[in-house]
Coordinates of C-alpha atoms in Angstrom, one line a residue:
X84 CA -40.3 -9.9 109.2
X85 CA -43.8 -8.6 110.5
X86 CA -44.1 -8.7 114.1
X87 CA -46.9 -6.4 114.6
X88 CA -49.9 -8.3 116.8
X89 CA -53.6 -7.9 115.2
X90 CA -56.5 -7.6 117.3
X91 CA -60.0 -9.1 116.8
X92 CA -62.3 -6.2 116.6
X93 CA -64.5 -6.6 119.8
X94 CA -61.7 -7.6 122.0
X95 CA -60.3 -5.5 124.6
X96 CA -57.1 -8.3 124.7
X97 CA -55.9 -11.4 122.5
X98 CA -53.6 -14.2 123.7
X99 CA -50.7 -15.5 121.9
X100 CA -51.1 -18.2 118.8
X101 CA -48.7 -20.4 118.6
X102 CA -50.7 -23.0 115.8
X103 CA -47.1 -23.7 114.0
X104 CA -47.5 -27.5 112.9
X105 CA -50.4 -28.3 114.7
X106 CA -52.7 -31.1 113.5
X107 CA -56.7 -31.5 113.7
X108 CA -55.6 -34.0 116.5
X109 CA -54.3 -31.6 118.7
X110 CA -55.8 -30.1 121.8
X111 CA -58.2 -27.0 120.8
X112 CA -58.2 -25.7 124.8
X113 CA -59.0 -21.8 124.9
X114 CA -56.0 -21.2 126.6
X115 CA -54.1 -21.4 123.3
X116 CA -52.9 -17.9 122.1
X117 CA -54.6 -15.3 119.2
X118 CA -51.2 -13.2 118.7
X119 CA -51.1 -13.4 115.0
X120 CA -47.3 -13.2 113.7
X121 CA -48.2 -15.0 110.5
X122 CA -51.0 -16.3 108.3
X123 CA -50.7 -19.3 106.2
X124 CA -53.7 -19.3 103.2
X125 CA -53.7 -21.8 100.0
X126 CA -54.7 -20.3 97.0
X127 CA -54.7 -20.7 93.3
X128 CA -52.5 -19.8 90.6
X129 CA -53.6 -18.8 87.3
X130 CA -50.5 -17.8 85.6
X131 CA -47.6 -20.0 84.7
X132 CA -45.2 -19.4 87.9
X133 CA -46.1 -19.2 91.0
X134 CA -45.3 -15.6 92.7
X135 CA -41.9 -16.2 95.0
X136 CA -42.3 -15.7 98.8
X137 CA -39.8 -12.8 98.6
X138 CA -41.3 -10.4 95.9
X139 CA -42.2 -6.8 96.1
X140 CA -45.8 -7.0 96.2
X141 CA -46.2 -9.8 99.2
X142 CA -43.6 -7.4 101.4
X143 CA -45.7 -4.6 100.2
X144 CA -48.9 -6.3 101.5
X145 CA -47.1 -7.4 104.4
X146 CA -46.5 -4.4 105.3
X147 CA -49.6 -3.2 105.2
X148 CA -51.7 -6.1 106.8
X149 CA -49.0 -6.3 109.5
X150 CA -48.3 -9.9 109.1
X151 CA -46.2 -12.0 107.1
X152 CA -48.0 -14.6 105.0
X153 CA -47.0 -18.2 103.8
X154 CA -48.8 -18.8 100.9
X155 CA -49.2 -22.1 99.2
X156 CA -49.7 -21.1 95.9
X157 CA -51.7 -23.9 93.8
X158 CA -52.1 -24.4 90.2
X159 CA -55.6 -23.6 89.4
X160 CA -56.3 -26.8 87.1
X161 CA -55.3 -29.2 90.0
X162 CA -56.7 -26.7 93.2
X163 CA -59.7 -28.3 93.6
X164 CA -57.9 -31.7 94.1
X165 CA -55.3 -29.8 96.4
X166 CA -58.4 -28.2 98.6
X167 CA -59.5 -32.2 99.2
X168 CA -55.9 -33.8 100.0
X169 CA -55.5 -30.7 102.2
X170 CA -59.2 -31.1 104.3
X171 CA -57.8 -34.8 104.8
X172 CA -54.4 -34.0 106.2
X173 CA -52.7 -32.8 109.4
X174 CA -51.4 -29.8 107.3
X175 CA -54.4 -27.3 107.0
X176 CA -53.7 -23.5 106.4
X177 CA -55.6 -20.8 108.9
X178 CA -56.9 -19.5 105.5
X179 CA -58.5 -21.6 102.4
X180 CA -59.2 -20.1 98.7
X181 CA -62.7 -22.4 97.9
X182 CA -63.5 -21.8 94.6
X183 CA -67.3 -22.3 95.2
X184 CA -70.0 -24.4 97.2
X185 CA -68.8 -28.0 95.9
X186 CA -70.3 -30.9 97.3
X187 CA -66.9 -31.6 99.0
X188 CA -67.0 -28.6 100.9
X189 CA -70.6 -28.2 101.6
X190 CA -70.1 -31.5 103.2
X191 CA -67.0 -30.3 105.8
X192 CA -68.5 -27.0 105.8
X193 CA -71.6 -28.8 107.1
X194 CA -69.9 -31.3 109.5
X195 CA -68.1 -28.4 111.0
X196 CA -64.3 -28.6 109.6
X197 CA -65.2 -24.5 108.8
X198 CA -65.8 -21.7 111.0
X199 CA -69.7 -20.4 110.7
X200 CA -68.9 -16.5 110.2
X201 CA -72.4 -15.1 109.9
X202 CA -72.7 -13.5 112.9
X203 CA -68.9 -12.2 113.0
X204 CA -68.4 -10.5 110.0
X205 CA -70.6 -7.2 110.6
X206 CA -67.9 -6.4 113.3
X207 CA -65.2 -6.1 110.5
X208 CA -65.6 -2.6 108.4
X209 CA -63.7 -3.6 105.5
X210 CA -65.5 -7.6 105.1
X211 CA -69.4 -5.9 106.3
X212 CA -70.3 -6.6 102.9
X213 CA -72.8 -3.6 101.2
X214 CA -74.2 -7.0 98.5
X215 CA -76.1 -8.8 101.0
X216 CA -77.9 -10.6 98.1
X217 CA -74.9 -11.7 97.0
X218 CA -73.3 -13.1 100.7
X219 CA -76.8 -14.7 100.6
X220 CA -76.5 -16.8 97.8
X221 CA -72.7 -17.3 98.4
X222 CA -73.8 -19.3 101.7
X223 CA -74.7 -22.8 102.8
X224 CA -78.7 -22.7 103.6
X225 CA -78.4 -19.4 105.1
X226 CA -75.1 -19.8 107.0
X227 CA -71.9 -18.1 105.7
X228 CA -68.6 -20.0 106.0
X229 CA -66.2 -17.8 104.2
X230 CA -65.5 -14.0 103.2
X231 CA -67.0 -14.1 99.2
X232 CA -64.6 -12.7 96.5
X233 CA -66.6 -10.2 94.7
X234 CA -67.1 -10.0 91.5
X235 CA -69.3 -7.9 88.9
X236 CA -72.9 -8.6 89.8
X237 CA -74.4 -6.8 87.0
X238 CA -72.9 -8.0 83.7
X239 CA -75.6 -8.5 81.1
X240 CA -75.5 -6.0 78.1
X241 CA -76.4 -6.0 74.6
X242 CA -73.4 -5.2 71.7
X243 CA -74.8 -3.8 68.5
X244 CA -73.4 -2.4 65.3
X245 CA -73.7 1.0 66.1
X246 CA -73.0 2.3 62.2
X247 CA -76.6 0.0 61.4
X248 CA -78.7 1.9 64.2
X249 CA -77.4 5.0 62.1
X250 CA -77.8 4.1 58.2
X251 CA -81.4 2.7 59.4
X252 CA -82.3 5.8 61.6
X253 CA -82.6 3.5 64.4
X254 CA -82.2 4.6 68.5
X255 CA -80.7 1.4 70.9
X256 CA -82.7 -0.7 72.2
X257 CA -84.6 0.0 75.5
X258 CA -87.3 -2.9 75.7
X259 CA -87.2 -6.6 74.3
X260 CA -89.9 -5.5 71.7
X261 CA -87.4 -2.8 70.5
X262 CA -84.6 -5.7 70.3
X263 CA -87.0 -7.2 68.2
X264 CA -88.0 -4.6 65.5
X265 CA -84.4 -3.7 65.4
X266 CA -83.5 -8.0 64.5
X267 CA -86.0 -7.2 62.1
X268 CA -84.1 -4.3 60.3
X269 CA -80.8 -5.4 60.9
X270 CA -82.2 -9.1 58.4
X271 CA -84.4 -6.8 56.0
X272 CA -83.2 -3.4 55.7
X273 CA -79.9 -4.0 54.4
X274 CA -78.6 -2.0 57.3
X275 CA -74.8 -2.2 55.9
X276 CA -76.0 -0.4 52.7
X277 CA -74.3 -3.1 50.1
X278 CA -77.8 -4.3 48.3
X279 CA -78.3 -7.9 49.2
X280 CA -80.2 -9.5 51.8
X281 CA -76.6 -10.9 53.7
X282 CA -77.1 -9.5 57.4
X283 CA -79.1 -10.4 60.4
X284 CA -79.9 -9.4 63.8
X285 CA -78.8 -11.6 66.4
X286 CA -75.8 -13.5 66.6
X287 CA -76.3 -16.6 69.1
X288 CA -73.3 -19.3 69.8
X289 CA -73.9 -22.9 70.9
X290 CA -74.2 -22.2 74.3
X291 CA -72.1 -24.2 76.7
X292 CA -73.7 -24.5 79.8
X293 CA -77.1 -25.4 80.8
X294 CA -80.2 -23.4 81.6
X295 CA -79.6 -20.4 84.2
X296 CA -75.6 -19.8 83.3
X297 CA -76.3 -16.5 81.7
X298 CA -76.9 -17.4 77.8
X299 CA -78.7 -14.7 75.9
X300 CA -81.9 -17.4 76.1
X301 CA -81.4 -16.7 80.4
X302 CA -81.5 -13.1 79.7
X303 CA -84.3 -12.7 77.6
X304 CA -86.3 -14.8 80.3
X305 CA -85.4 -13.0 82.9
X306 CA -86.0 -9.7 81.3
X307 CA -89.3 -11.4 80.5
X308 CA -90.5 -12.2 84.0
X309 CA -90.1 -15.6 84.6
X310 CA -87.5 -15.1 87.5
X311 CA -83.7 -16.4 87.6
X312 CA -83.5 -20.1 87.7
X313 CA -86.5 -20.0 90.5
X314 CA -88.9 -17.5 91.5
X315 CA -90.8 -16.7 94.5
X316 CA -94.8 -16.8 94.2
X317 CA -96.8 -16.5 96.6
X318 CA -94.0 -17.5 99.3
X319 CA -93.1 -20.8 97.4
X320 CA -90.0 -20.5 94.9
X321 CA -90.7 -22.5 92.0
X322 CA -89.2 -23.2 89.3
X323 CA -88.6 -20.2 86.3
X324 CA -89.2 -22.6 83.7
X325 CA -92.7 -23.6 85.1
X326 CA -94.0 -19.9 84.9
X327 CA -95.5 -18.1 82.3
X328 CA -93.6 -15.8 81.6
X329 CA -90.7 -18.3 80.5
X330 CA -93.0 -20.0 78.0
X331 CA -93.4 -16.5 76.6
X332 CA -90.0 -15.4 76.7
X333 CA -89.3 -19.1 74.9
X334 CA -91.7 -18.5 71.9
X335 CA -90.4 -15.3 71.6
X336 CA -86.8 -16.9 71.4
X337 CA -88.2 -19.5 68.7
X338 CA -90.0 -16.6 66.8
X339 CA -86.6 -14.7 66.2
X340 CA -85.1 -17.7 64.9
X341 CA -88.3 -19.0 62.8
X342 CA -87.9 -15.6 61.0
X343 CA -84.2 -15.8 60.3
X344 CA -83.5 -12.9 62.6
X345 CA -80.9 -14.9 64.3
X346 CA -77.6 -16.8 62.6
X347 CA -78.8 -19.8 61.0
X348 CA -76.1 -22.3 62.6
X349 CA -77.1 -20.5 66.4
X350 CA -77.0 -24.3 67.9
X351 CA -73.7 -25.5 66.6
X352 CA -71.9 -21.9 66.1
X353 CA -68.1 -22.0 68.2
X354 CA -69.1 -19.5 70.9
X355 CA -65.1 -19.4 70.6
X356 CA -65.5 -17.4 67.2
X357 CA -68.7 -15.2 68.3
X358 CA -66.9 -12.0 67.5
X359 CA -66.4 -12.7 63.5
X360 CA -70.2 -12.1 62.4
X361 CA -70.3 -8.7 64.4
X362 CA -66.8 -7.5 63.0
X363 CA -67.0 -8.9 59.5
X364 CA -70.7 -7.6 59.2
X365 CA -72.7 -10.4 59.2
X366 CA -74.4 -9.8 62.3
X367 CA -75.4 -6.8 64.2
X368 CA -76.2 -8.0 67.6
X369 CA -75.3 -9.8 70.9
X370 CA -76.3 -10.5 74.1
X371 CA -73.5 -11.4 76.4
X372 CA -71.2 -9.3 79.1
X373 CA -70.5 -6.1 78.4
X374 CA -67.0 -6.1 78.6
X375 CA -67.3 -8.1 74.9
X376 CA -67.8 -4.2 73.9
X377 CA -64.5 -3.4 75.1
X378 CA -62.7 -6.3 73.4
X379 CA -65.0 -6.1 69.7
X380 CA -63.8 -2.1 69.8
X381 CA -60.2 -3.3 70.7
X382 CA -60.0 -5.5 68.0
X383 CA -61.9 -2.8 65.3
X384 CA -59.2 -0.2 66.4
X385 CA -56.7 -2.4 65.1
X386 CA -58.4 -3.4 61.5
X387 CA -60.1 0.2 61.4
X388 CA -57.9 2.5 63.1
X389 CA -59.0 5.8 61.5
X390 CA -63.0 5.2 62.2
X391 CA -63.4 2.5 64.8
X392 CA -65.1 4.7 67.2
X393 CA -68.6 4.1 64.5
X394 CA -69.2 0.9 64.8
X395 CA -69.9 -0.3 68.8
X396 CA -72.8 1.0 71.0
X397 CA -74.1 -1.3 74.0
X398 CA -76.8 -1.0 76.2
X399 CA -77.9 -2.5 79.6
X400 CA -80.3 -5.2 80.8
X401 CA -84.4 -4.4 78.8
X402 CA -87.0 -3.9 79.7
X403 CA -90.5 -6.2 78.8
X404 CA -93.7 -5.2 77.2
X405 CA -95.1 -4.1 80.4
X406 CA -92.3 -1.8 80.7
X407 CA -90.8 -3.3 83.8
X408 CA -86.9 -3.7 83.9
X409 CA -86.0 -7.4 85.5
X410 CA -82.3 -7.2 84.8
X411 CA -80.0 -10.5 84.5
X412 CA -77.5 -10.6 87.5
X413 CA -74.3 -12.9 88.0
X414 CA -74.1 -14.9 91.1
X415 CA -71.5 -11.5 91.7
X416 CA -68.9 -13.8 93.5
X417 CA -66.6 -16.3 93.1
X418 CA -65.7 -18.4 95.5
X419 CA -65.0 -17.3 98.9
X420 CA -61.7 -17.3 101.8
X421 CA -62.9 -20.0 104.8
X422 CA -61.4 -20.4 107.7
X423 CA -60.6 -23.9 108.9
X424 CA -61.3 -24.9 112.4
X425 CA -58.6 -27.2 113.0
X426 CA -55.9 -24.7 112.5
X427 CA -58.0 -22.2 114.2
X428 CA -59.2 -23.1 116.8
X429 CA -60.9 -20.7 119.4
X430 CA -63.2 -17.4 118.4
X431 CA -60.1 -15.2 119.9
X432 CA -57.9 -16.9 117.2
X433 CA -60.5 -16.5 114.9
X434 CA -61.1 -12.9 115.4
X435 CA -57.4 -12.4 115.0
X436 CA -57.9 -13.6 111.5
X437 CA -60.4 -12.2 110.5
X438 CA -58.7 -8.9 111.8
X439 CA -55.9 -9.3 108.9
X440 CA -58.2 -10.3 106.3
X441 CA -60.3 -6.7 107.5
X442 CA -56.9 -5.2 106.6
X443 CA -56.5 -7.2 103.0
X444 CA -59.5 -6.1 102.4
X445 CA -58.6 -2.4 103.2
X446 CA -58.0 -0.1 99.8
X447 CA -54.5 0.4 101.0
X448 CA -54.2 -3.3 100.8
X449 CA -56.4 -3.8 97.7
X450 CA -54.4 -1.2 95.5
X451 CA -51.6 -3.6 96.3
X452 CA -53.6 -6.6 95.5
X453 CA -55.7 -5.5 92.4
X454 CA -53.0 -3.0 90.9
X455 CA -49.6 -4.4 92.5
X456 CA -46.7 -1.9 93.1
X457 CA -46.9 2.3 91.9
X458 CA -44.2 3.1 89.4
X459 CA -43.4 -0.3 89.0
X460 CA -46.8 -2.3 87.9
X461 CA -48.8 0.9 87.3
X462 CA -48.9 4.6 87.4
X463 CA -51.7 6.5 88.4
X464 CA -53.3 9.0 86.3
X465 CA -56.7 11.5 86.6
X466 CA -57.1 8.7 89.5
X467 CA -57.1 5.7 87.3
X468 CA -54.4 2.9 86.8
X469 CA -52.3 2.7 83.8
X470 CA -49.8 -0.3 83.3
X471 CA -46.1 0.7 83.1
X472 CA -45.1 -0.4 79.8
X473 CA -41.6 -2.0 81.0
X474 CA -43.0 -4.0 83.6
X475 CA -42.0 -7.8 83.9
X476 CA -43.8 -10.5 83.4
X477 CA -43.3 -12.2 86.4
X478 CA -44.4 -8.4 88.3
X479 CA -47.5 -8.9 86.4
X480 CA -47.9 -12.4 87.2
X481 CA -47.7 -11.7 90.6
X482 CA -50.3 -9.1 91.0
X483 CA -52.8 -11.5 88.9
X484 CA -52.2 -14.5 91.7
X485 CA -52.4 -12.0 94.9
X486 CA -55.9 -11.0 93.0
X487 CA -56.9 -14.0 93.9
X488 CA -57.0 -13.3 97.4
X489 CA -59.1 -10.2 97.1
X490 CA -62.9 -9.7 98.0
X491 CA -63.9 -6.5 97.6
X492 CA -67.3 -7.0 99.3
X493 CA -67.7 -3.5 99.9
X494 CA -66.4 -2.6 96.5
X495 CA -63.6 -2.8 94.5
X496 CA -60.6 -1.8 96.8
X497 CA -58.2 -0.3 93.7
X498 CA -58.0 1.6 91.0
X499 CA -60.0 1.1 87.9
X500 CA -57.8 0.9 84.7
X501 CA -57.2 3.8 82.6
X502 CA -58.1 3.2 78.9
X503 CA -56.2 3.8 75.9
X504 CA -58.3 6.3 73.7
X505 CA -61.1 9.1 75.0
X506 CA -63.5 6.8 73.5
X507 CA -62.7 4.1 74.7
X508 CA -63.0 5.7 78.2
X509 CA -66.3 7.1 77.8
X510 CA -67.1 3.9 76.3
X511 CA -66.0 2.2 79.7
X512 CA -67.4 4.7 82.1
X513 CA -70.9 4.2 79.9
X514 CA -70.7 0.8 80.6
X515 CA -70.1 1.4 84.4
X516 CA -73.1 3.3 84.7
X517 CA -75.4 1.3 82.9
X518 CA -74.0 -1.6 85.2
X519 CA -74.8 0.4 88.1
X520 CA -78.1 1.4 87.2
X521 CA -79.3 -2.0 86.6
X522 CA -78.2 -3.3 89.6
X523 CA -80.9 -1.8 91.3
X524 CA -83.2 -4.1 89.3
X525 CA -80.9 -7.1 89.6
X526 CA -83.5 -10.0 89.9
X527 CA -81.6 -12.7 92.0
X528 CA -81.6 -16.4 92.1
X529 CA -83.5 -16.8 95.6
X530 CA -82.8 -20.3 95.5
X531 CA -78.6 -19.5 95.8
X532 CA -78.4 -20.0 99.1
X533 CA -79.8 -23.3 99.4
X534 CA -78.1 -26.8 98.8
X535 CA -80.6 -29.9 98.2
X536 CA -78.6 -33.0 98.3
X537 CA -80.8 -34.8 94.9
X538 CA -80.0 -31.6 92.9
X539 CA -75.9 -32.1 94.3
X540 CA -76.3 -35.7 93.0
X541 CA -78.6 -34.9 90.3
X542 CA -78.4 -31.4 89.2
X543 CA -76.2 -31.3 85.9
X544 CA -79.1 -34.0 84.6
X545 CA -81.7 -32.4 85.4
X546 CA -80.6 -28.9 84.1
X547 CA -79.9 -30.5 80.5
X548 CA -83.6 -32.0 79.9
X549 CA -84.7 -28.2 80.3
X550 CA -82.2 -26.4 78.0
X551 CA -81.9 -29.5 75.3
X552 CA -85.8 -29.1 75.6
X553 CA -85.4 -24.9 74.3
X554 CA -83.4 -25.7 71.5
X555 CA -85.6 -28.6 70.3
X556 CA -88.4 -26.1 70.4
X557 CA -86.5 -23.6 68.6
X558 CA -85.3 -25.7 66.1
X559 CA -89.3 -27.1 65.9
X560 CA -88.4 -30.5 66.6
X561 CA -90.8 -30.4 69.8
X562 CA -93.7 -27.6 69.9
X563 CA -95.3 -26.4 72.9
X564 CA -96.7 -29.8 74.0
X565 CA -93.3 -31.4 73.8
X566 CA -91.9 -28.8 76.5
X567 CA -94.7 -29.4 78.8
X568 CA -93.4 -33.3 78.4
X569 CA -90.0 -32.2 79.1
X570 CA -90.9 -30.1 82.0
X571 CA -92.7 -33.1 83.4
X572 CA -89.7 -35.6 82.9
X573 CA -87.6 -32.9 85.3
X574 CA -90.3 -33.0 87.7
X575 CA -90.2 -37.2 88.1
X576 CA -86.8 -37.4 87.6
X577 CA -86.0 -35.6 90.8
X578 CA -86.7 -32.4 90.3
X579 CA -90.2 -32.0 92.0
X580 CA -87.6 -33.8 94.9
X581 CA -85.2 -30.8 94.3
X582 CA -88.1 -28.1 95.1
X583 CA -89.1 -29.8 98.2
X584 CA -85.8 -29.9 99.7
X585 CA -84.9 -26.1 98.8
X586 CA -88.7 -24.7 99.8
X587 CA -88.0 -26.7 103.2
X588 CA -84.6 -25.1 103.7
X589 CA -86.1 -21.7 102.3
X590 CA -89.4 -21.7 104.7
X591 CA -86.6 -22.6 107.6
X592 CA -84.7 -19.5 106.6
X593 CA -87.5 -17.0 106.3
X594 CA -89.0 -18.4 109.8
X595 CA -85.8 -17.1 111.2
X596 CA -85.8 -13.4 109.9

């Protein structure tokens, strides 16, 4: 076993921690010790088995981080309920896996059962995060309480038949207006060269969440102007929905679908099945992550193996008619690792914590985390991971569960994987830059940070009279006047309540910068 003592960055000396079975009842004196000899987290499982205490890639980590770790491994369909019993026992881990700012733990965070780690994390290399948007709207009104798991701010792309563009003489798009004019062709030109009138442009699923969860309707607002779910004018965030660029952005929407540009069946279509009208050549576009480009040119190598590099191009976020790039971001994290304060219970203890997840967090440690064991889970080649062929299940099982105790808030700390064709790689590498470049115009929610307790009680409600509203428009069961009405019902039914309490936070906030 580990015996190697961490030190909290900042102190010249740490004490000894002895917290084995201690309960939120026990005395929290500063005399008790920071020597750090273990760390117990919770976490979630994805997989079917949770990984065993004893297996290659925890000693490997263990090594590394200098401690051992007891990990209570949780399946992920039950966590959330395991996160509560835990916060209401005497058994509470030094580390805790939240999967995101639920009222439960905006509550404890709030009443103090978490450690506030705003002002400690800049003292750690390896968890100073270089996405301070992104820490921002993975806090509580400002304050951090836990190390965010990064993931891919900049996601939003758009897929299109690539052998269209071609037989029409067409170039990718670069602006919404070019989306259009290319919907256009892709319903009137008979791009696939077969006669009839059988294609069109865009290919939209019935969406499953509400407004602002990143449907192609979100992107095409946002690229529009009207801001991410709220939007900052004149010092006041307001609403996207209320500006005008939104209402724009919404008859644009509604003019694609008027003039059959878009599937026909766009609000009742399985988003399950969203592939099947771009591969079977019924549809030539969509707007969704860009990894869907990787998966549609997986599954065309495999029915077109001789000639499946012709049929995929994808492009980044576009552009609007003034020419201005507004590019649709994720919230870029999921979830975060808190640190309860009744298992830790003095700053020197917590420094020595946050120590070893500055070491996780390391890209010695994150190769370990992200990729798992070399030679056994992956190989390395031209500085890219490639999966060993005989590797077990239960190897690669274990490296997706320690994943979940990654952050990478300073970037991912592993190796990318290695793809299986040249094109395929310069496919993914074009994707990686076009992700990059947007990111500079990532156009954040700057309401993320901020929790108002009506839109906790109220929010899910609230959310679906705006997005049932869109799609009664652009089906022309309500026109113009019928949104204003709908707009109107969120505003009485709490949501003028809702903008009050987040401006309040939000004026609070910038008073203090």
């Amino acid at each position: 076993m580990n015996r190697r003592i961490l030190t909290g960055i900042g102190l010249a000396t740490v004490g000894a921690l002895a917290l084995a079975g201690c309960s939120a009842g026990q005395d929290s004196s500063s005399s008790e010790s920071a020597e750090l000899t273990s760390l117990s987290i919770m976490a979630p499982f994805l997989t079917t088995n949770a990984p065993a205490a004893d297996s290659d890639v925890q000693q490997a980590l263990e090594k590394v981080i200098g401690v051992d770790l007891d990990v209570n491994w949780v399946p992920n369909a039950s966590y959330e309920d395991k996160t509560n019993i835990t916060l209401a026992g005497d058994s509470i881990p030094q580390v805790m896996v939240i999967q995101g700012k639920t009222p439960g733990f905006v509550k404890n965070a709030q009443a103090g059962a978490f450690w506030e780690l705003t002002d400690y994390l800049d003292d750690y290399p390896n968890l100073k995060t270089n996405l301070p948007a992104v820490q921002a709207a993975s806090s509580i009104n400002g304050k951090v309480y836990g190390v965010f798991r990064a993931r891919d701010a900049m996601r939003a792309a758009v897929i299109i038949r690539k052998d269209w563009l071609n037989n029409l003489g067409l170039e990718a798009p670069k602006s919404i207006d070019d989306l259009y004019e290319i919907a256009k062709a892709f319903t009137e030109n008979d791009p696939d060269g077969n006669g009839q009138k059988d294609t069109y442009g865009l290919i939209i699923p019935k969406w499953p969440g509400s407004i602002g969860s990143n449907s192609p309707y979100d992107a095409i607002e946002v690229w529009s102007g009207a801001g991410n779910l709220w939007k900052d004018v004149d010092g006041t965030l307001e609403p996207s929905f209320a500006q005008p660029e939104w209402l724009n952005a919404v008859k644009f929407e509604k003019k694609l679908v008027s003039e059959g540009l878009v599937n026909p069946d766009y609000a009742t279509f399985d988003s399950a099945k969203w592939n099947e009208p771009f591969l079977n050549g019924k549809g030539g576009i969509i707007i969704d992550v860009h990894s869907r480009a990787g998966v549609i040119t997986s599954l065309l190598k495999e029915s077109n193996p001789d000639d499946y590099e012709n049929f995929v191009t994808v492009t980044g976020n576009l552009t609007n008619s003034d020419g201005e790039l507004n590019a649709m971001p994720t919230a870029g994290y999921s979830g975060f690792l808190a640190i309860p304060k009744a298992q830790v219970r003095t700053e020197e203890q917590l420094r020595a914590v946050l120590g070893v997840l500055n070491e996780m967090n390391s890209p010695e440690a994150g190769k370990i985390i992200n990729n798992g064991i070399e030679g056994v889970t992956y190989t390395v080649e031209d500085g890219l991971a490639v999966a060993v062929d005989g590797a077990s299940q239960v190897d690669k099982d274990t490296v997706l569960s320690f994943a979940q105790l990654g952050t990478n808030v300073n970037g991912f700390q592993g190796y990318l994987p290695k793809q299986p064709t040249e094109f395929e790689q310069q496919m993914y590498d074009e994707r990686l830059k076009i992700q990059d470049s947007d990111l500079e115009h990532a156009v954040y929610n700057p309401a993320a940070p901020y929790v108002s307790a009506t839109y906790t009680a109220q929010g899910a409600q609230l959310d679906t009279i705006i997005s049932d509203a869109r799609i009664q428009f652009l089906a022309g069961q309500i026109d113009e006047k019928g949104l204003e009405d709908a707009i109107a019902r969120w505003r009485s039914s709490g949501g003028d309540a809702v903008a009050s309490e987040i401006n309040e936070l939000y004026q609070a906030d910038a008073s203090k910068k």
